[in-house]
PDB file of C-alpha atoms in Angstrom:
ATOM      1  CA  MET R  21      -7.020  -3.644 -11.439  1.00  0.00           C
ATOM      2  CA  SER R  22     -10.636  -3.788 -12.574  1.00  0.00           C
ATOM      3  CA  GLY R  23     -12.424  -2.370  -9.558  1.00  0.00           C
ATOM      4  CA  PRO R  24     -12.164  -1.899  -5.833  1.00  0.00           C
ATOM      5  CA  GLU R  25     -11.325  -4.842  -3.665  1.00  0.00           C
ATOM      6  CA  VAL R  26     -12.953  -4.575  -0.274  1.00  0.00           C
ATOM      7  CA  VAL R  27     -12.399  -6.627   2.855  1.00  0.00           C
ATOM      8  CA  ARG R  28     -14.705  -5.864   5.758  1.00  0.00           C
ATOM      9  CA  PRO R  29     -14.926  -8.703   8.273  1.00  0.00           C
ATOM     10  CA  ARG R  30     -18.152  -9.063  10.225  1.00  0.00           C
ATOM     11  CA  ARG R  31     -18.120  -8.045  13.852  1.00  0.00           C
ATOM     12  CA  ALA R  32     -20.159  -8.982  16.858  1.00  0.00           C
ATOM     13  CA  THR R  33     -22.545  -6.404  18.251  1.00  0.00           C
ATOM     14  CA  GLY R  34     -20.698  -4.161  20.693  1.00  0.00           C
ATOM     15  CA  ALA R  35     -17.283  -5.301  19.476  1.00  0.00           C
ATOM     16  CA  LEU R  36     -14.626  -2.948  18.207  1.00  0.00           C
ATOM     17  CA  PRO R  37     -14.790  -2.320  14.462  1.00  0.00           C
ATOM     18  CA  ALA R  38     -12.837  -4.901  12.496  1.00  0.00           C
ATOM     19  CA  PRO R  39      -9.877  -3.664  10.427  1.00  0.00           C
ATOM     20  CA  TRP R  40     -10.697  -3.086   6.757  1.00  0.00           C
ATOM     21  CA  LEU R  41      -8.887  -2.059   3.604  1.00  0.00           C
ATOM     22  CA  ASP R  42     -10.334  -0.785   0.316  1.00  0.00           C
ATOM     23  CA  VAL R  43      -8.145  -0.519  -2.794  1.00  0.00           C
ATOM     24  CA  TYR R  44      -9.215   1.557  -5.803  1.00  0.00           C
ATOM     25  CA  PRO R  45      -7.439   2.078  -9.129  1.00  0.00           C
ATOM     26  CA  LEU R  46      -6.303   5.653  -9.777  1.00  0.00           C
ATOM     27  CA  THR R  47      -7.938   7.313 -12.777  1.00  0.00           C
ATOM     28  CA  GLU R  48      -5.417  10.035 -13.737  1.00  0.00           C
ATOM     29  CA  ARG R  49      -2.238   7.985 -13.381  1.00  0.00           C
ATOM     30  CA  THR R  50      -1.052   4.425 -13.002  1.00  0.00           C
ATOM     31  CA  GLY R  51      -1.497   3.129  -9.488  1.00  0.00           C
ATOM     32  CA  PHE R  52      -3.982   2.554  -6.686  1.00  0.00           C
ATOM     33  CA  ARG R  53      -5.468   4.320  -3.668  1.00  0.00           C
ATOM     34  CA  ALA R  54      -5.638   2.468  -0.362  1.00  0.00           C
ATOM     35  CA  VAL R  55      -8.198   3.393   2.301  1.00  0.00           C
ATOM     36  CA  GLY R  56      -8.371   1.873   5.793  1.00  0.00           C
ATOM     37  CA  GLU R  57      -5.498   0.055   7.432  1.00  0.00           C
ATOM     38  CA  VAL R  58      -2.899  -2.553   6.611  1.00  0.00           C
ATOM     39  CA  SER R  59      -2.881  -5.171   9.351  1.00  0.00           C
ATOM     40  CA  LEU R  60      -3.147  -8.942   9.658  1.00  0.00           C
ATOM     41  CA  PRO R  61      -6.795  -9.228   8.492  1.00  0.00           C
ATOM     42  CA  THR R  62      -6.127  -7.041   5.421  1.00  0.00           C
ATOM     43  CA  HIS R  63      -2.694  -8.312   4.309  1.00  0.00           C
ATOM     44  CA  GLY R  64      -4.163 -10.345   1.452  1.00  0.00           C
ATOM     45  CA  VAL R  65      -5.730  -7.284  -0.177  1.00  0.00           C
ATOM     46  CA  TRP R  66      -2.523  -5.247   0.345  1.00  0.00           C
ATOM     47  CA  GLU R  67      -0.269  -7.951  -1.068  1.00  0.00           C
ATOM     48  CA  ARG R  68      -2.481  -8.478  -4.144  1.00  0.00           C
ATOM     49  CA  ALA R  69      -2.478  -4.732  -4.827  1.00  0.00           C
ATOM     50  CA  LEU R  70       1.324  -4.605  -4.516  1.00  0.00           C
ATOM     51  CA  GLU R  71       1.679  -7.638  -6.774  1.00  0.00           C
ATOM     52  CA  GLY R  72      -0.315  -5.764  -9.402  1.00  0.00           C
ATOM     53  CA  ALA R  73       2.098  -2.856  -9.030  1.00  0.00           C
ATOM     54  CA  VAL R  74       5.077  -5.143  -9.582  1.00  0.00           C
ATOM     55  CA  ARG R  75       3.461  -6.676 -12.692  1.00  0.00           C
ATOM     56  CA  ASP R  76       2.724  -3.246 -14.199  1.00  0.00           C
ATOM     57  CA  ASP R  77       5.293  -2.373 -16.849  1.00  0.00           C
ATOM     58  CA  GLY R  78       5.222   1.426 -16.531  1.00  0.00           C
ATOM     59  CA  ASP R  79       8.204   3.462 -15.366  1.00  0.00           C
ATOM     60  CA  VAL R  80       6.320   5.015 -12.426  1.00  0.00           C
ATOM     61  CA  TYR R  81       3.610   3.501 -10.225  1.00  0.00           C
ATOM     62  CA  HIS R  82       1.713   5.677  -7.710  1.00  0.00           C
ATOM     63  CA  VAL R  83       0.305   4.423  -4.423  1.00  0.00           C
ATOM     64  CA  GLU R  84      -2.000   7.002  -2.813  1.00  0.00           C
ATOM     65  CA  LEU R  85      -1.877   6.393   0.945  1.00  0.00           C
ATOM     66  CA  SER R  86      -3.350   9.553   2.489  1.00  0.00           C
ATOM     67  CA  ALA R  87      -6.433   7.657   3.693  1.00  0.00           C
ATOM     68  CA  LEU R  88      -4.506   4.884   5.437  1.00  0.00           C
ATOM     69  CA  SER R  89      -4.672   5.099   9.208  1.00  0.00           C
ATOM     70  CA  PHE R  90      -2.058   2.415   9.910  1.00  0.00           C
ATOM     71  CA  VAL R  91       0.475   0.115   8.237  1.00  0.00           C
ATOM     72  CA  ASP R  92       1.931  -2.660  10.370  1.00  0.00           C
ATOM     73  CA  VAL R  93       5.515  -3.880  10.002  1.00  0.00           C
ATOM     74  CA  ALA R  94       4.460  -6.874   7.890  1.00  0.00           C
ATOM     75  CA  GLY R  95       2.666  -4.474   5.526  1.00  0.00           C
ATOM     76  CA  ALA R  96       5.799  -2.316   5.345  1.00  0.00           C
ATOM     77  CA  GLU R  97       7.832  -5.450   4.620  1.00  0.00           C
ATOM     78  CA  ALA R  98       5.476  -6.382   1.764  1.00  0.00           C
ATOM     79  CA  LEU R  99       5.962  -2.867   0.374  1.00  0.00           C
ATOM     80  CA  ALA R 100       9.759  -3.169   0.677  1.00  0.00           C
ATOM     81  CA  ASP R 101       9.667  -6.569  -1.053  1.00  0.00           C
ATOM     82  CA  ALA R 102       7.618  -5.107  -3.909  1.00  0.00           C
ATOM     83  CA  ALA R 103      10.038  -2.171  -4.198  1.00  0.00           C
ATOM     84  CA  ARG R 104      13.014  -4.533  -4.446  1.00  0.00           C
ATOM     85  CA  ARG R 105      11.317  -6.192  -7.429  1.00  0.00           C
ATOM     86  CA  PHE R 106      10.782  -2.843  -9.190  1.00  0.00           C
ATOM     87  CA  GLY R 107      14.284  -2.729 -10.650  1.00  0.00           C
ATOM     88  CA  GLU R 108      14.906   0.648 -12.330  1.00  0.00           C
ATOM     89  CA  ARG R 109      11.254   1.714 -12.061  1.00  0.00           C
ATOM     90  CA  ARG R 110       9.878   4.036  -9.353  1.00  0.00           C
ATOM     91  CA  LEU R 111       7.226   3.331  -6.740  1.00  0.00           C
ATOM     92  CA  VAL R 112       5.847   6.691  -5.588  1.00  0.00           C
ATOM     93  CA  LEU R 113       4.145   6.724  -2.190  1.00  0.00           C
ATOM     94  CA  ASP R 114       1.768   9.691  -2.134  1.00  0.00           C
ATOM     95  CA  ARG R 115       1.120  11.059   1.379  1.00  0.00           C
ATOM     96  CA  PRO R 116       1.820   7.875   3.385  1.00  0.00           C
ATOM     97  CA  PRO R 117       1.126   7.687   7.127  1.00  0.00           C
ATOM     98  CA  ALA R 118       3.979   9.514   8.907  1.00  0.00           C
ATOM     99  CA  ALA R 119       5.455   6.373  10.450  1.00  0.00           C
ATOM    100  CA  LEU R 120       5.685   4.378   7.201  1.00  0.00           C
ATOM    101  CA  PRO R 121       8.689   6.171   5.624  1.00  0.00           C
ATOM    102  CA  ARG R 122      10.479   6.062   8.979  1.00  0.00           C
ATOM    103  CA  VAL R 123       9.893   2.308   9.356  1.00  0.00           C
ATOM    104  CA  LEU R 124      11.024   1.670   5.771  1.00  0.00           C
ATOM    105  CA  GLU R 125      14.214   3.700   6.290  1.00  0.00           C
ATOM    106  CA  LEU R 126      14.941   2.028   9.635  1.00  0.00           C
ATOM    107  CA  LEU R 127      14.347  -1.589   8.615  1.00  0.00           C
ATOM    108  CA  TRP R 128      14.931  -1.494   4.843  1.00  0.00           C
ATOM    109  CA  PRO R 129      17.246   1.476   4.223  1.00  0.00           C
ATOM    110  CA  GLY R 130      18.224   2.611   0.777  1.00  0.00           C
ATOM    111  CA  LEU R 131      15.407   1.176  -1.345  1.00  0.00           C
ATOM    112  CA  PRO R 132      16.098   3.043  -4.591  1.00  0.00           C
ATOM    113  CA  ALA R 133      12.692   2.334  -6.134  1.00  0.00           C
ATOM    114  CA  ILE R 134      10.696   4.086  -3.384  1.00  0.00           C
ATOM    115  CA  GLU R 135      10.006   7.801  -3.611  1.00  0.00           C
ATOM    116  CA  VAL R 136       7.868   9.543  -0.989  1.00  0.00           C
ATOM    117  CA  ALA R 137       5.733  12.448  -2.231  1.00  0.00           C
ATOM    118  CA  ALA R 138       4.240  14.861   0.295  1.00  0.00           C
ATOM    119  CA  SER R 139       1.398  15.886  -2.017  1.00  0.00           C
TER     120      SER R 139
END
């Protein structure tokens, strides 16, 4: 990943803020940091970032999620699909939104590639 990918749709004056998602490469370890929310308008950015994670050939890939406010079910499904393609490698979710690990365990239980880190 060469630099941040940013999606910020325009909004009409007085309208609610549009959903946005920024993705930045991590500097100290392999992975990316996601800021904003994963919802229908931002799925493309999320899916491209996860595709980059799948293509990476390292043993461990970190996804820093502490600045995500929301991940919809389709975003969780994209994460589960990426994890299934990880094989023996690990996908470490650093500080995900509280609901994300619960949704993954409920709808896609037993994904061996996913590890949730509290800090």
